[in-house]
Amino acid sequence: MDRRAPAAAEDWRGDDEGMRDRLCSKSTCSREAVATMTYDYRDAMAVVGPLSPSSATGAYDLCAEHADRLSVPDGWRVVKHAAR
């Protein structure tokens, strides 16, 4: 399983300050979203990257903690991309 995680929460952050008002999608979390996760069911993969410019159906905004701790079902893999 590919679990390459950014070294720090700041690594998830992009350059667009206007995206910073979105919150984590986890139901009990009220932290600022810094990453967006999508599922690729066909390839049994979860992809996590920097916060997308806008929210989209089927994509989940995550705070740094939830993005770093993401777990997936057995047989799935996680691909993580940090902001450059």
CSV table of N, CA and C in Angstrom, one decimal:
chain,number,residue,atom,x,y,z
A,1,MET,N,0.8,-1.2,0.0
A,1,MET,CA,0.0,0.0,0.0
A,1,MET,C,0.9,1.2,0.0
A,2,ASP,N,0.6,2.2,-0.9
A,2,ASP,CA,1.4,3.4,-1.0
A,2,ASP,C,0.9,4.4,0.0
A,3,ARG,N,1.7,4.7,1.0
A,3,ARG,CA,1.2,5.6,2.1
A,3,ARG,C,2.2,6.8,2.2
A,4,ARG,N,2.7,7.3,1.1
A,4,ARG,CA,3.6,8.4,1.1
A,4,ARG,C,2.8,9.7,1.6
A,5,ALA,N,3.1,10.2,2.7
A,5,ALA,CA,2.4,11.3,3.3
A,5,ALA,C,3.3,12.5,3.3
A,6,PRO,N,2.7,13.7,3.2
A,6,PRO,CA,3.5,14.9,3.3
A,6,PRO,C,4.2,15.0,4.7
A,7,ALA,N,5.3,15.7,4.8
A,7,ALA,CA,6.1,15.7,6.0
A,7,ALA,C,5.4,16.6,7.1
A,8,ALA,N,4.6,17.5,6.7
A,8,ALA,CA,3.9,18.4,7.6
A,8,ALA,C,2.6,18.9,7.0
A,9,ALA,N,1.7,19.4,7.9
A,9,ALA,CA,0.4,19.9,7.4
A,9,ALA,C,0.6,21.0,6.3
A,10,GLU,N,1.7,21.8,6.4
A,10,GLU,CA,1.9,22.9,5.5
A,10,GLU,C,2.1,22.3,4.1
A,11,ASP,N,2.6,21.1,3.9
A,11,ASP,CA,2.8,20.5,2.6
A,11,ASP,C,1.5,20.3,1.8
A,12,TRP,N,0.4,20.2,2.5
A,12,TRP,CA,-0.9,20.1,1.8
A,12,TRP,C,-1.3,21.4,1.2
A,13,ARG,N,-0.9,22.5,1.8
A,13,ARG,CA,-1.4,23.8,1.4
A,13,ARG,C,-1.0,24.2,0.0
A,14,GLY,N,-1.9,24.7,-0.7
A,14,GLY,CA,-1.6,25.3,-2.0
A,14,GLY,C,-1.4,26.8,-1.8
A,15,ASP,N,-1.5,27.6,-2.9
A,15,ASP,CA,-1.2,29.0,-2.9
A,15,ASP,C,-2.5,29.9,-2.8
A,16,ASP,N,-3.6,29.3,-3.0
A,16,ASP,CA,-4.9,30.1,-3.1
A,16,ASP,C,-5.5,30.3,-1.8
A,17,GLU,N,-5.4,31.5,-1.2
A,17,GLU,CA,-5.9,31.8,0.1
A,17,GLU,C,-7.4,31.7,0.1
A,18,GLY,N,-8.1,31.9,-1.0
A,18,GLY,CA,-9.6,31.9,-1.1
A,18,GLY,C,-10.2,30.6,-0.8
A,19,MET,N,-9.4,29.5,-0.9
A,19,MET,CA,-10.0,28.2,-0.6
A,19,MET,C,-9.9,27.8,0.8
A,20,ARG,N,-9.4,28.6,1.7
A,20,ARG,CA,-9.2,28.3,3.1
A,20,ARG,C,-10.4,28.3,3.9
A,21,ASP,N,-11.6,28.7,3.4
A,21,ASP,CA,-12.8,28.8,4.2
A,21,ASP,C,-13.6,27.5,4.2
A,22,ARG,N,-13.1,26.4,3.6
A,22,ARG,CA,-13.7,25.1,3.5
A,22,ARG,C,-13.3,24.3,4.7
A,23,LEU,N,-14.2,23.5,5.2
A,23,LEU,CA,-14.0,22.7,6.4
A,23,LEU,C,-13.8,21.2,6.0
A,24,CYS,N,-13.2,20.4,6.9
A,24,CYS,CA,-13.0,19.0,6.7
A,24,CYS,C,-14.4,18.3,6.5
A,25,SER,N,-14.5,17.4,5.6
A,25,SER,CA,-15.7,16.6,5.4
A,25,SER,C,-16.1,15.6,6.4
A,26,LYS,N,-15.2,15.3,7.3
A,26,LYS,CA,-15.5,14.3,8.4
A,26,LYS,C,-16.5,14.9,9.3
A,27,SER,N,-17.5,14.1,9.6
A,27,SER,CA,-18.7,14.6,10.3
A,27,SER,C,-18.4,15.3,11.7
A,28,THR,N,-17.5,14.8,12.4
A,28,THR,CA,-17.2,15.4,13.7
A,28,THR,C,-16.0,16.4,13.7
A,29,CYS,N,-15.5,16.7,12.6
A,29,CYS,CA,-14.4,17.6,12.5
A,29,CYS,C,-14.8,19.0,12.0
A,30,SER,N,-14.2,20.0,12.6
A,30,SER,CA,-14.5,21.4,12.2
A,30,SER,C,-13.2,22.1,11.8
A,31,ARG,N,-12.1,21.4,11.5
A,31,ARG,CA,-10.9,22.0,11.1
A,31,ARG,C,-10.9,22.4,9.7
A,32,GLU,N,-10.0,23.3,9.3
A,32,GLU,CA,-9.9,23.8,8.0
A,32,GLU,C,-9.4,22.7,7.0
A,33,ALA,N,-10.1,22.6,5.9
A,33,ALA,CA,-9.7,21.6,4.8
A,33,ALA,C,-8.4,22.1,4.1
A,34,VAL,N,-7.5,21.2,3.9
A,34,VAL,CA,-6.3,21.5,3.2
A,34,VAL,C,-6.0,20.5,2.1
A,35,ALA,N,-6.8,19.5,2.0
A,35,ALA,CA,-6.6,18.4,1.0
A,35,ALA,C,-7.9,18.0,0.4
A,36,THR,N,-7.9,17.4,-0.8
A,36,THR,CA,-9.1,16.9,-1.4
A,36,THR,C,-8.9,15.4,-1.7
A,37,MET,N,-9.8,14.5,-1.4
A,37,MET,CA,-9.7,13.1,-1.6
A,37,MET,C,-10.8,12.7,-2.6
A,38,THR,N,-10.4,11.8,-3.5
A,38,THR,CA,-11.4,11.2,-4.4
A,38,THR,C,-11.1,9.7,-4.4
A,39,TYR,N,-12.2,8.9,-4.7
A,39,TYR,CA,-12.0,7.5,-4.9
A,39,TYR,C,-12.1,7.1,-6.3
A,40,ASP,N,-11.3,6.1,-6.7
A,40,ASP,CA,-11.3,5.4,-8.0
A,40,ASP,C,-11.7,4.0,-7.7
A,41,TYR,N,-13.0,3.7,-7.8
A,41,TYR,CA,-13.5,2.4,-7.4
A,41,TYR,C,-13.0,1.3,-8.4
A,42,ARG,N,-12.9,1.6,-9.6
A,42,ARG,CA,-12.4,0.6,-10.6
A,42,ARG,C,-11.0,0.1,-10.3
A,43,ASP,N,-10.1,1.1,-9.9
A,43,ASP,CA,-8.7,0.7,-9.6
A,43,ASP,C,-8.5,0.5,-8.1
A,44,ALA,N,-9.6,0.5,-7.3
A,44,ALA,CA,-9.5,0.3,-5.8
A,44,ALA,C,-8.4,1.2,-5.2
A,45,MET,N,-8.6,2.5,-5.4
A,45,MET,CA,-7.6,3.5,-5.0
A,45,MET,C,-8.3,4.8,-4.5
A,46,ALA,N,-7.7,5.3,-3.5
A,46,ALA,CA,-8.1,6.7,-3.0
A,46,ALA,C,-6.9,7.6,-3.3
A,47,VAL,N,-7.3,8.8,-3.8
A,47,VAL,CA,-6.2,9.7,-4.2
A,47,VAL,C,-6.4,11.0,-3.4
A,48,VAL,N,-5.4,11.4,-2.7
A,48,VAL,CA,-5.4,12.6,-1.9
A,48,VAL,C,-4.4,13.6,-2.4
A,49,GLY,N,-4.9,14.8,-2.6
A,49,GLY,CA,-4.0,15.9,-3.1
A,49,GLY,C,-4.3,17.2,-2.5
A,50,PRO,N,-3.6,18.3,-2.9
A,50,PRO,CA,-3.9,19.6,-2.4
A,50,PRO,C,-5.4,20.0,-2.5
A,51,LEU,N,-5.9,20.9,-1.7
A,51,LEU,CA,-7.3,21.3,-1.8
A,51,LEU,C,-7.7,21.7,-3.2
A,52,SER,N,-8.7,21.2,-3.7
A,52,SER,CA,-9.1,21.5,-5.1
A,52,SER,C,-9.7,23.0,-5.1
A,53,PRO,N,-9.7,23.7,-6.2
A,53,PRO,CA,-10.1,25.0,-6.3
A,53,PRO,C,-11.6,25.2,-5.9
A,54,SER,N,-12.4,24.2,-6.1
A,54,SER,CA,-13.8,24.3,-5.7
A,54,SER,C,-14.3,22.9,-5.3
A,55,SER,N,-15.3,22.8,-4.4
A,55,SER,CA,-15.8,21.5,-4.0
A,55,SER,C,-16.6,20.9,-5.2
A,56,ALA,N,-16.5,19.5,-5.2
A,56,ALA,CA,-17.2,18.8,-6.3
A,56,ALA,C,-17.9,17.6,-5.7
A,57,THR,N,-18.9,17.1,-6.4
A,57,THR,CA,-19.6,15.9,-6.0
A,57,THR,C,-18.6,14.7,-6.1
A,58,GLY,N,-18.6,13.9,-5.1
A,58,GLY,CA,-17.7,12.7,-5.1
A,58,GLY,C,-16.3,13.0,-4.6
A,59,ALA,N,-16.0,14.2,-4.3
A,59,ALA,CA,-14.7,14.6,-3.7
A,59,ALA,C,-14.9,15.0,-2.3
A,60,TYR,N,-14.0,14.7,-1.4
A,60,TYR,CA,-14.1,15.0,0.0
A,60,TYR,C,-12.9,15.9,0.4
A,61,ASP,N,-13.3,17.0,1.1
A,61,ASP,CA,-12.2,17.9,1.6
A,61,ASP,C,-11.8,17.4,3.0
A,62,LEU,N,-10.5,17.4,3.2
A,62,LEU,CA,-10.0,16.8,4.5
A,62,LEU,C,-9.0,17.8,5.1
A,63,CYS,N,-9.0,17.8,6.5
A,63,CYS,CA,-8.0,18.6,7.2
A,63,CYS,C,-6.7,17.8,7.1
A,64,ALA,N,-5.6,18.4,7.5
A,64,ALA,CA,-4.3,17.8,7.5
A,64,ALA,C,-4.3,16.5,8.3
A,65,GLU,N,-4.8,16.5,9.4
A,65,GLU,CA,-4.8,15.3,10.3
A,65,GLU,C,-5.5,14.1,9.6
A,66,HIS,N,-6.8,14.4,9.1
A,66,HIS,CA,-7.5,13.3,8.4
A,66,HIS,C,-6.9,12.9,7.1
A,67,ALA,N,-6.2,13.8,6.4
A,67,ALA,CA,-5.5,13.4,5.1
A,67,ALA,C,-4.4,12.5,5.4
A,68,ASP,N,-3.6,12.8,6.5
A,68,ASP,CA,-2.5,12.0,6.9
A,68,ASP,C,-2.9,10.6,7.4
A,69,ARG,N,-4.0,10.6,8.1
A,69,ARG,CA,-4.4,9.3,8.8
A,69,ARG,C,-5.3,8.5,7.9
A,70,LEU,N,-5.6,8.8,6.7
A,70,LEU,CA,-6.6,8.1,5.9
A,70,LEU,C,-6.3,6.7,5.8
A,71,SER,N,-7.3,5.9,6.0
A,71,SER,CA,-7.1,4.4,5.8
A,71,SER,C,-8.2,4.0,4.8
A,72,VAL,N,-7.9,2.9,4.1
A,72,VAL,CA,-8.8,2.4,3.0
A,72,VAL,C,-9.0,0.9,3.3
A,73,PRO,N,-10.0,0.3,2.6
A,73,PRO,CA,-10.2,-1.1,2.8
A,73,PRO,C,-9.0,-2.0,2.3
A,74,ASP,N,-9.0,-3.2,2.9
A,74,ASP,CA,-7.9,-4.1,2.4
A,74,ASP,C,-8.0,-4.3,0.9
A,75,GLY,N,-6.8,-4.3,0.3
A,75,GLY,CA,-6.7,-4.5,-1.2
A,75,GLY,C,-6.7,-3.1,-1.9
A,76,TRP,N,-7.1,-2.1,-1.2
A,76,TRP,CA,-7.0,-0.7,-1.9
A,76,TRP,C,-5.7,-0.1,-1.6
A,77,ARG,N,-5.4,0.9,-2.4
A,77,ARG,CA,-4.1,1.7,-2.1
A,77,ARG,C,-4.4,3.2,-2.0
A,78,VAL,N,-3.6,3.9,-1.4
A,78,VAL,CA,-3.7,5.3,-1.2
A,78,VAL,C,-2.6,6.0,-2.0
A,79,VAL,N,-2.9,7.0,-2.8
A,79,VAL,CA,-1.9,7.7,-3.5
A,79,VAL,C,-2.0,9.2,-3.0
A,80,LYS,N,-0.9,9.7,-2.5
A,80,LYS,CA,-0.9,11.1,-2.0
A,80,LYS,C,0.0,12.0,-2.7
A,81,HIS,N,-0.5,13.1,-3.1
A,81,HIS,CA,0.3,14.1,-3.8
A,81,HIS,C,0.3,15.4,-3.0
A,82,ALA,N,1.5,15.9,-2.7
A,82,ALA,CA,1.7,17.1,-2.0
A,82,ALA,C,1.7,18.3,-2.9
A,83,ALA,N,1.4,19.5,-2.4
A,83,ALA,CA,1.5,20.7,-3.2
A,83,ALA,C,2.9,21.0,-3.5
A,84,ARG,N,3.2,21.6,-4.6
A,84,ARG,CA,4.6,22.0,-4.9
A,84,ARG,C,4.8,23.4,-4.7
